[in-house]
mmCIF file of C-alpha atoms and ligand atoms in Angstrom:
data_model
loop_
_atom_site.group_PDB
_atom_site.id
_atom_site.type_symbol
_atom_site.label_atom_id
_atom_site.label_comp_id
_atom_site.label_asym_id
_atom_site.label_seq_id
_atom_site.Cartn_x
_atom_site.Cartn_y
_atom_site.Cartn_z
ATOM 1 C CA MET A 9 116.814 130.771 86.080
ATOM 2 C CA HIS A 10 114.380 129.018 88.451
ATOM 3 C CA HIS A 11 114.983 125.303 88.204
ATOM 4 C CA ILE A 12 115.027 121.886 89.836
ATOM 5 C CA TYR A 13 118.132 119.750 89.704
ATOM 6 C CA LYS A 14 117.975 116.077 90.602
ATOM 7 C CA ARG A 15 121.093 114.021 90.574
ATOM 8 C CA GLY A 16 120.734 110.647 88.873
ATOM 9 C CA ASP A 17 122.496 107.347 89.172
ATOM 10 C CA GLU A 18 126.287 107.670 89.252
ATOM 11 C CA ARG A 19 126.651 105.276 86.310
ATOM 12 C CA THR A 20 124.714 107.480 83.915
ATOM 13 C CA LYS A 21 126.200 110.333 81.901
ATOM 14 C CA GLU A 22 122.953 111.800 80.630
ATOM 15 C CA THR A 23 121.220 114.915 81.972
ATOM 16 C CA LEU A 24 117.642 115.504 80.844
ATOM 17 C CA LEU A 25 116.931 119.200 80.308
ATOM 18 C CA LEU A 26 113.173 119.609 80.819
ATOM 19 C CA LEU A 27 111.467 122.573 79.156
ATOM 20 C CA HIS A 28 107.757 123.111 79.838
ATOM 21 C CA GLY A 29 105.008 124.557 77.628
ATOM 22 C CA THR A 30 103.356 127.986 77.924
ATOM 23 C CA GLY A 31 101.788 128.443 81.358
ATOM 24 C CA GLY A 32 103.723 125.547 82.871
ATOM 25 C CA ASP A 33 106.628 125.380 85.244
ATOM 26 C CA GLU A 34 109.616 123.280 86.227
ATOM 27 C CA ASN A 35 107.421 120.605 87.873
ATOM 28 C CA ASP A 36 105.368 119.750 84.768
ATOM 29 C CA LEU A 37 107.678 117.399 82.896
ATOM 30 C CA LEU A 38 109.241 115.618 85.882
ATOM 31 C CA PRO A 39 107.028 112.530 85.304
ATOM 32 C CA LEU A 40 108.319 112.405 81.713
ATOM 33 C CA ALA A 41 111.903 112.233 82.901
ATOM 34 C CA ASP A 42 110.962 109.247 85.057
ATOM 35 C CA MET A 43 109.485 107.495 82.030
ATOM 36 C CA ILE A 44 112.288 108.312 79.596
ATOM 37 C CA ASP A 45 115.289 107.636 81.839
ATOM 38 C CA PRO A 46 114.807 107.231 85.607
ATOM 39 C CA MET A 47 118.601 106.969 86.015
ATOM 40 C CA ALA A 48 119.471 110.297 84.368
ATOM 41 C CA ASN A 49 120.229 113.583 86.069
ATOM 42 C CA VAL A 50 117.386 116.058 85.640
ATOM 43 C CA LEU A 51 117.663 119.800 85.096
ATOM 44 C CA SER A 52 114.153 121.222 84.832
ATOM 45 C CA VAL A 53 113.989 124.925 84.059
ATOM 46 C CA ARG A 54 111.251 127.554 84.331
ATOM 47 C CA GLY A 55 110.954 130.057 81.478
ATOM 48 C CA ASN A 56 111.819 133.627 82.492
ATOM 49 C CA VAL A 57 109.122 135.387 80.482
ATOM 50 C CA ASP A 58 105.786 136.223 82.100
ATOM 51 C CA GLU A 59 102.875 136.486 79.647
ATOM 52 C CA ASN A 60 99.837 137.535 81.678
ATOM 53 C CA GLY A 61 100.886 135.262 84.509
ATOM 54 C CA MET A 62 101.971 132.395 82.238
ATOM 55 C CA ASN A 63 105.592 131.302 82.168
ATOM 56 C CA ARG A 64 107.245 131.125 78.750
ATOM 57 C CA PHE A 65 110.792 130.761 77.463
ATOM 58 C CA PHE A 66 110.571 133.773 75.099
ATOM 59 C CA ARG A 67 108.117 136.489 74.086
ATOM 60 C CA ARG A 68 105.665 136.227 71.221
ATOM 61 C CA LEU A 69 103.969 139.009 69.292
ATOM 62 C CA SER A 70 100.837 136.912 68.787
ATOM 63 C CA GLU A 71 99.883 133.228 68.696
ATOM 64 C CA GLY A 72 102.622 131.486 66.677
ATOM 65 C CA VAL A 73 104.468 134.740 65.866
ATOM 66 C CA PHE A 74 107.706 134.953 67.799
ATOM 67 C CA ASP A 75 109.541 138.053 69.007
ATOM 68 C CA GLU A 76 112.839 137.229 67.279
ATOM 69 C CA GLU A 77 114.979 139.645 69.252
ATOM 70 C CA ASP A 78 113.735 138.197 72.526
ATOM 71 C CA LEU A 79 114.036 134.634 71.181
ATOM 72 C CA ILE A 80 117.734 135.206 70.423
ATOM 73 C CA PHE A 81 118.330 136.820 73.827
ATOM 74 C CA ARG A 82 116.471 134.060 75.730
ATOM 75 C CA THR A 83 118.165 131.301 73.762
ATOM 76 C CA LYS A 84 121.549 132.656 74.848
ATOM 77 C CA GLU A 85 120.271 133.003 78.407
ATOM 78 C CA LEU A 86 119.311 129.315 78.457
ATOM 79 C CA TYR A 87 122.540 128.266 76.745
ATOM 80 C CA ASP A 88 124.602 130.135 79.355
ATOM 81 C CA PHE A 89 122.456 128.748 82.163
ATOM 82 C CA ILE A 90 123.128 125.144 81.055
ATOM 83 C CA ASP A 91 126.868 125.894 81.004
ATOM 84 C CA GLU A 92 126.730 127.405 84.508
ATOM 85 C CA ALA A 93 124.565 124.577 85.884
ATOM 86 C CA SER A 94 126.973 121.945 84.538
ATOM 87 C CA VAL A 95 129.779 123.557 86.538
ATOM 88 C CA LYS A 96 127.658 124.069 89.664
ATOM 89 C CA TYR A 97 126.226 120.529 89.723
ATOM 90 C CA GLY A 98 129.119 118.750 88.055
ATOM 91 C CA PHE A 99 127.213 117.050 85.227
ATOM 92 C CA ASP A 100 128.736 116.312 81.824
ATOM 93 C CA ARG A 101 127.910 119.297 79.560
ATOM 94 C CA SER A 102 128.328 117.168 76.447
ATOM 95 C CA HIS A 103 125.555 114.771 77.522
ATOM 96 C CA VAL A 104 122.608 117.138 77.931
ATOM 97 C CA VAL A 105 119.428 115.857 76.247
ATOM 98 C CA ALA A 106 116.561 118.327 75.891
ATOM 99 C CA VAL A 107 112.997 117.174 76.420
ATOM 100 C CA GLY A 108 110.662 120.022 75.524
ATOM 101 C CA TYR A 109 106.947 120.463 74.988
ATOM 102 C CA SER A 110 105.415 123.222 72.849
ATOM 103 C CA ASN A 111 107.061 126.527 73.872
ATOM 104 C CA GLY A 112 109.796 124.478 75.596
ATOM 105 C CA ALA A 113 110.340 122.449 72.412
ATOM 106 C CA ASN A 114 110.595 125.712 70.498
ATOM 107 C CA ILE A 115 113.409 127.090 72.659
ATOM 108 C CA ALA A 116 115.182 123.708 72.437
ATOM 109 C CA ALA A 117 114.904 123.913 68.636
ATOM 110 C CA SER A 118 116.188 127.484 68.864
ATOM 111 C CA LEU A 119 119.298 126.240 70.705
ATOM 112 C CA LEU A 120 119.906 123.880 67.768
ATOM 113 C CA TYR A 121 119.362 126.695 65.231
ATOM 114 C CA HIS A 122 121.742 129.136 66.918
ATOM 115 C CA TYR A 123 124.561 127.116 68.460
ATOM 116 C CA GLU A 124 126.961 124.396 67.349
ATOM 117 C CA ARG A 125 126.314 121.188 69.336
ATOM 118 C CA PRO A 126 124.416 122.786 72.249
ATOM 119 C CA LEU A 127 122.811 119.418 73.074
ATOM 120 C CA ARG A 128 123.655 115.736 72.877
ATOM 121 C CA ALA A 129 120.128 115.061 71.535
ATOM 122 C CA ALA A 130 116.630 116.554 71.663
ATOM 123 C CA ALA A 131 113.098 115.212 72.074
ATOM 124 C CA LEU A 132 110.793 117.903 70.712
ATOM 125 C CA HIS A 133 107.101 117.462 71.469
ATOM 126 C CA HIS A 134 104.885 119.651 69.254
ATOM 127 C CA PRO A 135 107.596 122.061 68.127
ATOM 128 C CA MET A 136 107.507 124.823 65.504
ATOM 129 C CA VAL A 137 110.219 126.315 63.276
ATOM 130 C CA PRO A 138 111.970 128.786 65.614
ATOM 131 C CA ARG A 139 113.489 130.969 62.866
ATOM 132 C CA SER A 140 113.705 131.179 59.100
ATOM 133 C CA GLY A 141 116.228 132.696 56.717
ATOM 134 C CA ILE A 142 119.380 132.136 58.789
ATOM 135 C CA ASP A 143 122.367 129.839 58.216
ATOM 136 C CA LEU A 144 122.131 126.844 60.513
ATOM 137 C CA PRO A 145 125.053 125.053 62.194
ATOM 138 C CA ASP A 146 126.236 121.567 61.315
ATOM 139 C CA MET A 147 124.165 118.898 63.090
ATOM 140 C CA SER A 148 125.801 115.750 61.706
ATOM 141 C CA GLY A 149 124.431 112.678 63.468
ATOM 142 C CA LEU A 150 122.517 114.653 66.116
ATOM 143 C CA PRO A 151 119.580 112.515 67.304
ATOM 144 C CA VAL A 152 116.287 114.436 67.276
ATOM 145 C CA PHE A 153 112.825 113.067 68.032
ATOM 146 C CA ILE A 154 109.837 115.098 66.849
ATOM 147 C CA GLY A 155 106.403 114.224 68.213
ATOM 148 C CA ALA A 156 103.604 115.873 66.244
ATOM 149 C CA GLY A 157 99.818 115.849 65.996
ATOM 150 C CA GLU A 158 98.118 115.561 62.607
ATOM 151 C CA ASN A 159 95.437 117.956 63.817
ATOM 152 C CA ASP A 160 97.558 120.280 65.911
ATOM 153 C CA PRO A 161 96.128 123.805 65.462
ATOM 154 C CA ILE A 162 99.085 125.455 67.219
ATOM 155 C CA CYS A 163 101.900 123.584 65.440
ATOM 156 C CA PRO A 164 100.423 122.832 61.997
ATOM 157 C CA PRO A 165 101.875 119.907 59.981
ATOM 158 C CA GLU A 166 103.643 122.291 57.533
ATOM 159 C CA GLN A 167 105.688 123.636 60.458
ATOM 160 C CA THR A 168 106.625 120.119 61.503
ATOM 161 C CA GLU A 169 107.670 119.214 57.952
ATOM 162 C CA LYS A 170 109.736 122.399 57.579
ATOM 163 C CA LEU A 171 111.484 121.794 60.894
ATOM 164 C CA ASN A 172 112.209 118.188 59.911
ATOM 165 C CA LYS A 173 113.595 119.405 56.566
ATOM 166 C CA ASP A 174 115.814 122.097 58.157
ATOM 167 C CA LEU A 175 117.279 119.714 60.730
ATOM 168 C CA THR A 176 117.765 116.831 58.282
ATOM 169 C CA LYS A 177 119.510 119.157 55.809
ATOM 170 C CA GLN A 178 122.084 119.986 58.491
ATOM 171 C CA GLY A 179 122.736 116.280 59.064
ATOM 172 C CA ALA A 180 120.565 115.597 62.125
ATOM 173 C CA ALA A 181 119.134 112.078 62.488
ATOM 174 C CA VAL A 182 115.461 112.940 62.865
ATOM 175 C CA GLU A 183 112.748 110.522 63.928
ATOM 176 C CA LEU A 184 109.360 112.014 63.178
ATOM 177 C CA PHE A 185 106.363 110.506 64.946
ATOM 178 C CA TRP A 186 102.802 111.484 64.040
ATOM 179 C CA GLU A 187 99.733 110.859 66.116
ATOM 180 C CA GLN A 188 96.111 111.461 65.144
ATOM 181 C CA GLN A 189 95.643 114.139 67.728
ATOM 182 C CA GLY A 190 95.954 117.843 68.435
ATOM 183 C CA HIS A 191 98.425 119.788 70.547
ATOM 184 C CA GLN A 192 98.256 117.616 73.662
ATOM 185 C CA LEU A 193 101.175 115.473 74.726
ATOM 186 C CA SER A 194 99.989 111.873 74.519
ATOM 187 C CA ARG A 195 101.220 108.795 76.336
ATOM 188 C CA GLY A 196 101.834 107.092 72.966
ATOM 189 C CA GLU A 197 104.153 109.890 71.939
ATOM 190 C CA VAL A 198 106.130 109.722 75.177
ATOM 191 C CA ASP A 199 106.431 105.929 74.826
ATOM 192 C CA ARG A 200 107.867 106.398 71.329
ATOM 193 C CA ALA A 201 110.257 109.070 72.583
ATOM 194 C CA THR A 202 111.405 106.644 75.279
ATOM 195 C CA LEU A 203 112.149 103.957 72.678
ATOM 196 C CA TRP A 204 113.997 106.533 70.557
ATOM 197 C CA TYR A 205 116.035 107.602 73.594
ATOM 198 C CA LYS A 206 117.009 104.021 74.413
ATOM 199 C CA SER A 207 118.104 103.231 70.889
ATOM 200 C CA GLU A 208 119.656 106.567 69.835
ATOM 201 C CA VAL A 209 120.938 108.160 73.037
ATOM 202 C CA SER A 210 121.538 106.170 76.210
ATOM 203 C CA GLY A 211 122.660 102.995 74.423
ATOM 204 C CA VAL A 212 125.155 104.827 72.203
ATOM 205 C CA ASP A 213 128.422 106.401 73.290
ATOM 206 C CA PRO A 214 129.125 109.306 70.900
ATOM 207 C CA SER A 215 132.834 109.567 71.794
HETATM 208 C C1 MLT B 13 104.925 129.236 71.141
HETATM 209 O O1 MLT B 13 104.515 130.380 71.277
HETATM 210 O O2 MLT B 13 106.017 128.859 71.526
HETATM 211 C C2 MLT B 13 104.003 128.284 70.446
HETATM 212 O O3 MLT B 13 102.929 128.941 69.897
HETATM 213 C C3 MLT B 13 103.566 127.191 71.330
HETATM 214 C C4 MLT B 13 102.853 127.731 72.530
HETATM 215 O O4 MLT B 13 101.687 128.074 72.447
HETATM 216 O O5 MLT B 13 103.475 127.808 73.555
#
């Protein structure tokens, strides 16, 4: 997959996996990584699906309706890519923290729905429920931040609540942050995600 890898400070274990929104690319979320953890390694990936010239991480049938077969295929593709990148670049596979926005948050959530411990933690900005009606893996203690907009027309509040419920039921430690806004990624939300990261991820050694 097209990507950027930036090696961080030697003393840090964390690698931030950046996943852009529809129509974005691997450059979009680089400033976020600088805000959340300027010491971390960064693996920023471009989605492999082209929707009328817009990059995405998986196909959709219409707005908010996902192509499940492609979602499963692309989730595995990303999962395998993270494994391969960890070998190539020598980062710790067990310390990968996803930071995703919109379509990127949805594929990060899909990793959590389909694999056991695919990530050390996840910051999901404006995510939706990736799949329904499947058994989900154990997520005991997994730190997840969800940033949501009360007036988000693309990720309506019911989706956010359902995602929160699914993850919490599997044992994830979810921090849900609402802003009075729509689908855009706000500075306030990123600041809260940064605080969450400092208290739940970089300051805590899971081993
Ligand atoms: C999706 O298709 O993943 C969601 O609708 C969010 C987006 O528009 O990218």
